[in-house]
Coordinates of C-alpha atoms in Angstrom, one line a residue:
X1 CA -40.6 2.3 -71.1
X2 CA -37.5 4.5 -71.8
X3 CA -38.2 5.1 -75.3
X4 CA -41.8 6.3 -74.6
X5 CA -40.4 9.5 -73.0
X6 CA -38.9 10.4 -76.2
X7 CA -42.4 11.0 -77.8
X8 CA -43.6 12.9 -74.7
X9 CA -43.4 16.3 -76.3
X10 CA -45.2 15.4 -79.4
X11 CA -48.2 13.7 -77.1
X12 CA -48.3 17.0 -75.0
X13 CA -48.6 19.1 -78.4
X14 CA -51.2 16.4 -79.6
X15 CA -53.3 17.3 -76.4
X16 CA -53.6 20.8 -77.6
X17 CA -54.9 20.2 -81.0
X18 CA -58.3 21.1 -81.9
X19 CA -59.7 17.5 -82.7
X20 CA -58.2 15.9 -79.3
X21 CA -59.6 18.7 -77.3
X22 CA -63.2 18.5 -78.8
X23 CA -63.0 14.6 -78.4
X24 CA -61.9 15.1 -74.5
X25 CA -64.4 17.7 -73.7
X26 CA -67.2 15.9 -75.8
X27 CA -66.1 12.4 -74.2
X28 CA -66.2 13.6 -70.7
X29 CA -69.8 15.4 -71.3
X30 CA -71.2 12.1 -72.8
X31 CA -69.5 9.9 -70.3
X32 CA -71.0 11.9 -67.3
X33 CA -74.6 12.2 -68.9
X34 CA -74.8 8.5 -69.8
X35 CA -72.9 7.1 -66.7
X36 CA -75.8 8.7 -64.7
X37 CA -78.4 6.9 -66.2
X38 CA -79.3 3.8 -63.7
X39 CA -77.9 0.7 -65.1
X40 CA -76.1 2.4 -67.9
X41 CA -72.6 1.8 -67.2
X42 CA -69.3 2.6 -69.0
X43 CA -69.7 -0.4 -71.2
X44 CA -73.3 0.5 -72.6
X45 CA -71.9 4.1 -73.2
X46 CA -69.0 2.9 -75.4
X47 CA -71.2 0.4 -77.3
X48 CA -73.6 3.4 -77.9
X49 CA -71.0 5.8 -79.0
X50 CA -68.8 3.2 -80.8
X51 CA -70.1 4.3 -84.7
X52 CA -68.8 7.8 -83.9
X53 CA -65.4 6.5 -83.9
X54 CA -65.6 5.4 -87.4
X55 CA -64.6 8.9 -89.0
X56 CA -61.9 9.5 -86.2
X57 CA -58.3 9.0 -86.5
X58 CA -57.0 6.1 -84.1
X59 CA -55.4 8.6 -81.5
X60 CA -58.5 10.6 -81.3
X61 CA -60.7 7.9 -81.5
X62 CA -59.0 6.3 -78.5
X63 CA -58.7 9.6 -76.5
X64 CA -62.5 9.9 -77.0
X65 CA -63.2 6.4 -75.7
X66 CA -61.1 6.7 -72.6
X67 CA -62.7 10.0 -71.9
X68 CA -66.1 8.6 -72.0
X69 CA -64.9 5.3 -70.0
X70 CA -63.3 7.5 -67.4
X71 CA -66.4 9.9 -67.0
X72 CA -68.9 7.1 -67.1
X73 CA -67.5 6.0 -63.9
X74 CA -67.8 9.0 -62.3
X75 CA -71.2 9.7 -63.9
X76 CA -72.7 6.8 -62.1
X77 CA -72.0 8.2 -58.6
X78 CA -74.2 11.0 -59.1
X79 CA -77.7 9.5 -59.0
X80 CA -76.1 7.2 -56.4
X81 CA -75.2 9.9 -54.1
X82 CA -78.3 11.9 -54.8
X83 CA -81.4 9.6 -55.1
X84 CA -79.7 6.2 -54.0
X85 CA -79.8 4.9 -57.7
X86 CA -76.4 3.7 -58.9
X87 CA -75.5 4.1 -62.4
X88 CA -73.3 1.2 -62.2
X89 CA -72.8 -1.9 -60.1
X90 CA -69.7 -0.4 -58.9
X91 CA -71.6 2.4 -57.3
X92 CA -73.5 0.1 -55.4
X93 CA -71.0 0.8 -52.6
X94 CA -70.7 4.5 -53.2
X95 CA -74.3 4.4 -52.1
X96 CA -73.4 3.6 -48.5
X97 CA -71.7 6.6 -47.5
X98 CA -72.3 8.9 -50.5
X99 CA -76.1 9.2 -50.2
X100 CA -75.9 9.2 -46.3
X101 CA -73.7 12.2 -46.6
X102 CA -76.4 14.1 -49.1
X103 CA -79.0 13.0 -46.7
X104 CA -77.2 15.1 -43.8
X105 CA -77.4 18.0 -46.0
X106 CA -74.0 18.0 -47.8
X107 CA -74.9 16.7 -51.5
X108 CA -72.4 19.4 -53.1
X109 CA -69.5 18.1 -50.7
X110 CA -70.3 14.5 -51.6
X111 CA -70.3 15.1 -55.3
X112 CA -67.2 17.0 -54.9
X113 CA -65.4 14.1 -52.7
X114 CA -66.7 11.7 -55.5
X115 CA -65.2 13.9 -58.3
X116 CA -61.9 14.7 -56.7
X117 CA -61.1 10.9 -55.3
X118 CA -62.0 9.6 -59.0
X119 CA -59.7 12.2 -60.8
X120 CA -57.0 11.5 -58.1
X121 CA -57.4 7.5 -58.7
X122 CA -57.4 8.1 -62.3
X123 CA -54.2 10.0 -62.6
X124 CA -52.5 8.0 -60.0
X125 CA -52.9 4.9 -61.7
X126 CA -52.1 6.4 -65.1
X127 CA -48.6 7.4 -63.5
X128 CA -48.3 3.8 -61.9
X129 CA -49.1 2.3 -65.3
X130 CA -46.3 4.5 -67.0
X131 CA -43.9 3.3 -64.8
X132 CA -44.7 -0.5 -63.7
X133 CA -47.1 -1.4 -66.6
X134 CA -44.9 -4.1 -67.6
X135 CA -44.4 -5.7 -64.1
X136 CA -48.2 -5.5 -63.3
X137 CA -49.0 -7.2 -66.5
X138 CA -46.6 -10.2 -65.6
X139 CA -48.3 -10.7 -62.3
X140 CA -51.7 -10.3 -64.0
X141 CA -50.7 -13.4 -66.0
X142 CA -50.4 -15.6 -62.9
X143 CA -54.2 -15.3 -62.4
X144 CA -56.1 -18.0 -63.9
X145 CA -59.6 -19.3 -63.4
X146 CA -58.3 -20.9 -59.7
X147 CA -57.2 -17.4 -58.6
X148 CA -60.3 -15.8 -60.0
X149 CA -62.4 -18.1 -58.2
X150 CA -60.5 -17.4 -54.6
X151 CA -60.8 -13.8 -55.3
X152 CA -64.5 -14.1 -55.8
X153 CA -64.8 -15.9 -52.4
X154 CA -62.7 -13.1 -51.1
X155 CA -65.3 -10.6 -52.4
X156 CA -67.8 -12.4 -50.8
X157 CA -66.1 -12.5 -47.3
X158 CA -65.8 -8.7 -47.5
X159 CA -69.6 -8.6 -48.4
X160 CA -71.0 -10.4 -45.8
X161 CA -68.5 -9.2 -43.0
X162 CA -68.7 -5.4 -43.3
X163 CA -72.2 -4.6 -44.8
X164 CA -74.9 -4.3 -42.3
X165 CA -75.3 -4.3 -38.7
X166 CA -73.6 -7.5 -38.0
X167 CA -72.1 -10.2 -40.1
X168 CA -75.1 -12.7 -39.9
X169 CA -77.4 -9.9 -41.8
X170 CA -74.7 -9.2 -44.3
X171 CA -74.3 -13.0 -45.0
X172 CA -77.9 -13.7 -45.2
X173 CA -78.2 -10.8 -47.8
X174 CA -75.1 -12.1 -49.5
X175 CA -76.8 -15.5 -49.6
X176 CA -80.1 -14.2 -51.4
X177 CA -77.9 -12.4 -53.8
X178 CA -76.2 -15.5 -54.7
X179 CA -79.4 -17.5 -54.8
X180 CA -80.7 -15.1 -57.5
X181 CA -77.5 -15.2 -59.5
X182 CA -78.0 -19.0 -60.0
X183 CA -81.8 -18.9 -61.7
X184 CA -81.4 -19.7 -65.2
X185 CA -78.8 -21.8 -67.2
X186 CA -75.8 -23.4 -65.4
X187 CA -72.0 -23.4 -66.2
X188 CA -72.4 -27.2 -65.3
X189 CA -75.2 -27.9 -67.5
X190 CA -78.9 -27.7 -67.3
X191 CA -81.3 -25.1 -66.1
X192 CA -82.0 -24.2 -62.1
X193 CA -85.1 -22.7 -60.5
X194 CA -86.9 -21.6 -63.6
X195 CA -90.0 -23.7 -62.6
X196 CA -90.8 -24.0 -66.2
X197 CA -91.2 -20.4 -66.8
X198 CA -89.7 -19.2 -70.0
X199 CA -88.9 -15.7 -68.8
X200 CA -86.5 -17.1 -66.3
X201 CA -84.7 -19.0 -68.7
X202 CA -82.1 -16.7 -69.4
X203 CA -81.7 -15.8 -65.5
X204 CA -82.5 -12.3 -63.9
X205 CA -80.5 -9.4 -65.6
X206 CA -78.0 -7.5 -63.5
X207 CA -79.9 -4.3 -64.4
X208 CA -83.1 -5.7 -62.9
X209 CA -81.1 -6.6 -59.7
X210 CA -79.4 -3.3 -59.3
X211 CA -82.6 -1.2 -59.9
X212 CA -84.8 -3.2 -57.7
X213 CA -82.8 -3.9 -54.8
X214 CA -81.1 -0.2 -54.6
X215 CA -83.5 2.2 -56.4
X216 CA -86.6 0.5 -55.6
X217 CA -86.6 0.9 -51.9
X218 CA -85.9 4.4 -52.1
X219 CA -88.5 4.9 -54.9
X220 CA -91.3 3.7 -52.6
X221 CA -89.9 5.6 -49.6
X222 CA -90.1 8.6 -51.5
X223 CA -93.6 7.8 -52.9
X224 CA -94.5 7.1 -49.0
X225 CA -93.1 10.3 -47.4
X226 CA -93.8 13.8 -48.7
X227 CA -91.1 15.7 -46.7
X228 CA -88.1 17.2 -48.5
X229 CA -85.3 15.0 -48.9
X230 CA -82.8 17.2 -47.4
X231 CA -84.1 19.6 -44.9
X232 CA -81.1 21.9 -44.8
X233 CA -79.4 22.0 -48.1
X234 CA -79.4 25.9 -48.7
X235 CA -75.8 26.0 -48.9
X236 CA -76.0 24.5 -52.3
X237 CA -78.2 27.1 -53.7
X238 CA -76.7 30.1 -52.1
X239 CA -73.2 31.8 -53.1
X240 CA -72.7 33.2 -49.7
X241 CA -69.1 32.8 -49.1
X242 CA -69.6 32.7 -45.0
X243 CA -71.6 29.5 -45.6
X244 CA -69.1 26.8 -46.4
X245 CA -70.5 23.8 -44.6
X246 CA -71.6 22.1 -47.8
X247 CA -68.2 22.7 -49.7
X248 CA -65.2 20.5 -50.1
X249 CA -63.0 21.3 -46.8
X250 CA -59.4 21.6 -46.5
X251 CA -59.4 18.8 -43.6
X252 CA -61.2 16.6 -46.2
X253 CA -58.4 16.8 -48.4
X254 CA -55.7 16.3 -45.8
X255 CA -57.5 13.5 -44.2
X256 CA -58.3 11.5 -47.2
X257 CA -54.5 11.3 -48.5
X258 CA -54.1 7.9 -46.9
X259 CA -57.2 6.9 -48.4
X260 CA -56.4 7.9 -52.1
X261 CA -53.2 6.3 -52.1
X262 CA -54.3 2.8 -50.8
X263 CA -57.3 2.9 -53.0
X264 CA -55.4 3.8 -56.2
X265 CA -52.9 0.9 -55.7
X266 CA -55.8 -1.4 -55.2
X267 CA -57.9 -0.1 -58.0
X268 CA -54.9 -0.5 -60.5
X269 CA -54.4 -3.8 -59.3
X270 CA -57.7 -5.2 -59.4
X271 CA -57.9 -3.4 -62.9
X272 CA -55.1 -5.6 -64.3
X273 CA -56.4 -8.7 -63.4
X274 CA -58.7 -9.7 -66.7
X275 CA -62.5 -10.0 -65.9
X276 CA -62.2 -8.4 -62.3
X277 CA -63.5 -5.0 -63.2
X278 CA -64.7 -1.9 -61.3
X279 CA -67.2 -3.8 -59.3
X280 CA -64.6 -5.9 -57.6
X281 CA -62.2 -2.9 -57.2
X282 CA -64.5 -0.7 -55.6
X283 CA -65.8 -3.6 -53.1
X284 CA -62.1 -4.7 -52.0
X285 CA -61.0 -0.8 -51.7
X286 CA -64.0 -0.2 -49.2
X287 CA -63.5 -3.1 -47.3
X288 CA -59.7 -2.6 -47.1
X289 CA -60.4 1.0 -46.2
X290 CA -62.7 -0.2 -43.6
X291 CA -60.1 -2.5 -42.1
X292 CA -57.2 0.0 -42.2
X293 CA -59.0 3.4 -41.5
X294 CA -58.5 5.0 -37.9
X295 CA -62.3 5.5 -37.9
X296 CA -64.4 3.1 -36.1
X297 CA -65.9 0.6 -38.7
X298 CA -69.3 1.2 -37.2
X299 CA -69.2 4.8 -38.8
X300 CA -68.7 3.6 -42.2
X301 CA -72.3 3.6 -43.9
X302 CA -73.1 6.6 -41.9
X303 CA -71.8 9.3 -44.4
X304 CA -68.0 9.5 -43.8
X305 CA -65.8 10.7 -46.6
X306 CA -63.3 7.9 -46.6
X307 CA -66.3 5.6 -47.0
X308 CA -67.2 7.7 -50.1
X309 CA -63.9 8.3 -51.3
X310 CA -62.6 4.6 -51.4
X311 CA -64.8 3.2 -53.8
X312 CA -64.8 6.3 -56.1
X313 CA -60.8 6.4 -56.2
X314 CA -60.8 2.7 -57.0
X315 CA -63.4 2.7 -59.6
X316 CA -61.3 5.4 -61.7
X317 CA -58.0 3.6 -60.9
X318 CA -59.6 0.4 -62.4
X319 CA -59.5 2.3 -65.9
X320 CA -56.1 2.8 -66.6
X321 CA -55.3 -0.7 -64.7
X322 CA -57.4 -2.3 -67.1
X323 CA -55.1 -1.0 -70.1
X324 CA -52.3 -3.3 -68.7
X325 CA -53.6 -6.5 -70.0
X326 CA -55.6 -4.8 -72.8
X327 CA -52.6 -3.4 -74.5
X328 CA -49.5 -5.2 -73.2
X329 CA -51.3 -8.8 -73.6
X330 CA -54.2 -8.3 -76.1
X331 CA -56.5 -9.5 -73.1
X332 CA -59.3 -7.1 -72.3
X333 CA -59.6 -6.5 -68.6
X334 CA -63.3 -5.6 -68.6
X335 CA -66.4 -5.4 -71.1
X336 CA -65.3 -1.6 -71.4
X337 CA -61.7 -2.6 -72.2
X338 CA -62.9 -5.1 -74.8
X339 CA -64.6 -2.2 -76.6
X340 CA -61.4 -0.1 -76.3
X341 CA -59.5 -2.8 -78.2
X342 CA -62.2 -3.2 -80.8
X343 CA -61.5 0.6 -81.6
X344 CA -57.7 -0.2 -81.8
X345 CA -58.4 -3.4 -84.2
X346 CA -60.8 -1.3 -86.2
X347 CA -58.0 1.0 -86.9
X348 CA -55.5 -1.6 -87.9
X349 CA -53.6 -1.6 -84.6
X350 CA -53.1 -5.1 -83.1
X351 CA -52.9 -5.0 -79.2
X352 CA -50.3 -7.2 -77.7
X353 CA -46.6 -7.3 -76.4
X354 CA -45.4 -5.8 -79.7
X355 CA -47.4 -2.9 -79.5
X356 CA -45.2 -1.0 -77.1
X357 CA -42.3 -1.3 -79.9
X358 CA -44.6 -0.8 -82.9
X359 CA -46.7 2.2 -81.7
X360 CA -44.6 3.9 -79.0
X361 CA -46.0 7.6 -80.1
X362 CA -49.7 6.2 -79.6
X363 CA -49.0 4.6 -76.3
X364 CA -47.4 7.6 -75.2
X365 CA -50.4 9.6 -76.4
X366 CA -52.7 7.1 -74.4
X367 CA -50.7 7.8 -71.1
X368 CA -50.8 11.6 -71.4
X369 CA -54.4 11.7 -72.7
X370 CA -55.7 9.8 -69.5
X371 CA -53.9 12.7 -67.6
X372 CA -55.6 15.5 -69.5
X373 CA -58.9 13.6 -69.5
X374 CA -59.0 13.5 -65.6
X375 CA -57.9 17.3 -65.6
X376 CA -60.7 17.9 -67.8
X377 CA -63.2 15.9 -65.7
X378 CA -62.3 17.5 -62.8
X379 CA -62.8 21.1 -64.3
X380 CA -66.1 20.2 -65.9
X381 CA -67.3 18.2 -63.1
X382 CA -66.6 21.2 -60.6
X383 CA -68.9 23.2 -63.2
X384 CA -71.7 20.4 -63.2
X385 CA -71.7 19.7 -59.7
X386 CA -73.6 22.9 -58.6
X387 CA -76.3 22.0 -61.0
X388 CA -76.7 18.3 -60.0
X389 CA -76.6 19.2 -56.4
X390 CA -80.0 20.9 -57.1
X391 CA -81.6 17.4 -57.5
X392 CA -81.6 17.0 -53.8
X393 CA -83.6 20.0 -53.1
X394 CA -86.6 18.7 -55.2
X395 CA -89.5 17.8 -52.8
X396 CA -90.0 14.2 -52.3
X397 CA -93.9 14.4 -53.6
X398 CA -92.5 15.4 -57.0
X399 CA -88.9 13.3 -57.1
X400 CA -90.5 10.1 -55.8
X401 CA -93.2 9.5 -58.8
X402 CA -90.4 10.6 -61.1
X403 CA -87.7 8.1 -60.0
X404 CA -90.4 5.3 -60.1
X405 CA -91.5 6.1 -63.6
X406 CA -87.7 6.4 -64.3
X407 CA -87.2 2.9 -63.0
X408 CA -90.0 1.6 -64.9
X409 CA -89.0 3.0 -68.2
X410 CA -85.3 2.2 -67.6
X411 CA -86.3 -1.5 -66.9
X412 CA -88.4 -1.7 -69.8
X413 CA -86.0 0.0 -72.3
X414 CA -83.1 -2.6 -71.2
X415 CA -84.9 -5.3 -73.5
X416 CA -88.5 -4.1 -74.0
X417 CA -89.4 -7.2 -72.0
X418 CA -92.7 -6.7 -69.4
X419 CA -91.5 -9.4 -67.6
X420 CA -88.4 -7.4 -66.3
X421 CA -91.1 -4.9 -65.2
X422 CA -92.8 -7.2 -62.9
X423 CA -89.4 -8.6 -61.7
X424 CA -88.4 -4.8 -60.5
X425 CA -91.7 -4.2 -58.9
X426 CA -91.8 -7.5 -56.9
X427 CA -87.9 -7.2 -55.9
X428 CA -88.6 -3.6 -54.8
X429 CA -91.0 -4.6 -52.6
X430 CA -89.1 -7.4 -51.2
X431 CA -85.9 -4.9 -51.0
X432 CA -88.1 -2.2 -49.1
X433 CA -89.3 -5.1 -46.5
X434 CA -85.6 -5.9 -46.0
X435 CA -84.7 -2.3 -45.2
X436 CA -87.8 -2.3 -42.7
X437 CA -86.2 -5.0 -40.7
X438 CA -82.7 -3.9 -40.8
X439 CA -81.2 -6.5 -43.5
X440 CA -78.7 -4.6 -45.9
X441 CA -79.8 -4.8 -49.5
X442 CA -76.3 -3.7 -50.9
X443 CA -74.8 -7.5 -50.4
X444 CA -77.8 -8.8 -52.5
X445 CA -76.4 -7.0 -55.6
X446 CA -72.7 -7.4 -55.1
X447 CA -73.4 -10.9 -54.6
X448 CA -75.3 -11.4 -57.5
X449 CA -72.2 -9.7 -59.4
X450 CA -69.8 -12.2 -57.7
X451 CA -71.9 -15.4 -58.0
X452 CA -71.2 -15.9 -61.8
X453 CA -67.5 -15.1 -61.4
X454 CA -67.2 -17.8 -58.7
X455 CA -69.2 -20.4 -60.6
X456 CA -67.5 -19.7 -64.1
X457 CA -64.3 -19.7 -62.9
X458 CA -64.7 -22.7 -60.4
X459 CA -66.3 -24.6 -63.7
X460 CA -63.1 -23.6 -65.8
X461 CA -60.6 -24.6 -62.9
X462 CA -62.3 -28.1 -62.3
X463 CA -62.4 -28.5 -66.3
X464 CA -58.6 -27.9 -66.7
X465 CA -57.6 -30.0 -63.8
X466 CA -60.2 -32.9 -64.6
X467 CA -62.4 -32.3 -61.6
X468 CA -59.5 -32.0 -58.8
X469 CA -60.2 -28.7 -57.1
X470 CA -57.3 -29.4 -54.6
X471 CA -54.7 -29.0 -57.4
X472 CA -56.5 -25.6 -57.9
X473 CA -56.7 -24.6 -54.1
X474 CA -52.9 -25.4 -53.7
X475 CA -51.7 -22.7 -55.9
X476 CA -49.8 -20.1 -53.8
X477 CA -51.8 -17.0 -54.8
X478 CA -55.1 -18.8 -54.4
X479 CA -54.1 -19.9 -51.1
X480 CA -53.0 -16.2 -50.3
X481 CA -56.5 -15.1 -51.3
X482 CA -58.3 -17.4 -49.4
X483 CA -56.3 -17.0 -46.4
X484 CA -57.1 -13.4 -46.6
X485 CA -61.0 -14.2 -47.2
X486 CA -60.7 -16.4 -43.8
X487 CA -58.9 -13.7 -42.0
X488 CA -61.6 -11.1 -43.1
X489 CA -64.4 -13.4 -42.1
X490 CA -62.9 -14.2 -38.8
X491 CA -62.0 -10.4 -38.0
X492 CA -65.7 -9.5 -38.5
X493 CA -67.0 -12.4 -36.6
X494 CA -64.8 -11.7 -33.5
X495 CA -65.4 -7.9 -33.8
X496 CA -69.3 -8.6 -33.9
X497 CA -69.0 -11.1 -30.9
X498 CA -66.6 -8.3 -29.1
X499 CA -69.3 -5.7 -29.8
X500 CA -72.1 -7.8 -28.4
X501 CA -70.0 -8.8 -25.4
X502 CA -69.3 -5.0 -24.5
X503 CA -73.2 -3.9 -25.2
X504 CA -74.4 -6.7 -23.0
X505 CA -72.0 -5.4 -20.3
X506 CA -73.1 -2.1 -20.4
X507 CA -76.9 -2.8 -20.2
X508 CA -76.0 -5.3 -17.1
X509 CA -74.3 -2.3 -15.7

């Protein structure tokens, strides 16, 4: 790592060159716009823009893609906060407090908390990567299928424990998500729950589940209600200096410092684990923030800054974290990282342990570039925020049909398949009914994401150890993660029992 600092000067000079500046600004703009499209995350954005890198030098191409990657992670939070339609699965957690905060009349404040948290997470994880990247990579190597299986169970324990009014409802919704994830072909062989229907052979697409269970209920609610989405959002549209309620407050900045530190570390660590990705990072960050925050856990999901900052910080911290296994080991930490590796390979650069010695100037440029990308994301995001906040002032009678049409068009455009549109309509009605009876819908989506991770890694672990799962579960890291999962479940269960006992006691009085 010491040699990398020798190239710090040239890397800083490179950031001021016209091609790199154009790559950063255009990449951030493309990333925000594409990331804001429902179901169109960073992987799809990078895949769409991949042909643009053919005419770029290696350093400009990788900076451009890192700008798109970072900005897309933030862009997904915009519809999640304003119209309860997350751009990516990772933003499913952002919906909880981000949308609630916007509904209270603070859309501008919510967008800025999301932006600042994402930038801090991105810069913090980059600095962590510079100093301890090699050490994190060595730990990431210890995560095999057994550890990923345990990590998936830990995620499920968080999903069921901390989402919804009580763990029973949370685990019920998570069970529905796990069931939906089993439809189609199995890693253990054969087909499940297809009922001889051809359109179920390949399972239910993730985009369908995201749109139906998160955007669908809100679209139906907007269609039913004809009142304004936000009753008092006038501070978003006015420049009156005396009206500062909807601005990012100094108190928010001070109060969120512990959240930013915790979730930057969590996001970087999760990103360094191959295959984990932003979805797991944001989920675990939210769960841990709920555990360690001084606020009562009942306040989470009601629109508090900590609940919004936690997943957004982790989302962007994952970006630098994924570079650890990608660059040092040649193992992509996510789908987006795999596309980033494809850019390097297409330029004749081979990722792996020798890359740091063979291309120190490029590695330093990547580190410095990530910091500059996040600075530009902050600048451009602050400019864009006021315009995005206008969305929350659109009347429901206009926004409702628009969102519903966008849902149908986005679903059909995913694979040009009518069956997916029918699925979205049916699941949207189911989700709307669940919301009406106070069953949370976010665990359905998160469990649907976790299901394949758990099943695939359990299958791999059992194959490696000839069907003996006890060997897998006896590994120290696996045991530690499973113990955390059990502790999370027991903590939520006893907390729920205590809350019910207190409530019954008050009623008797």
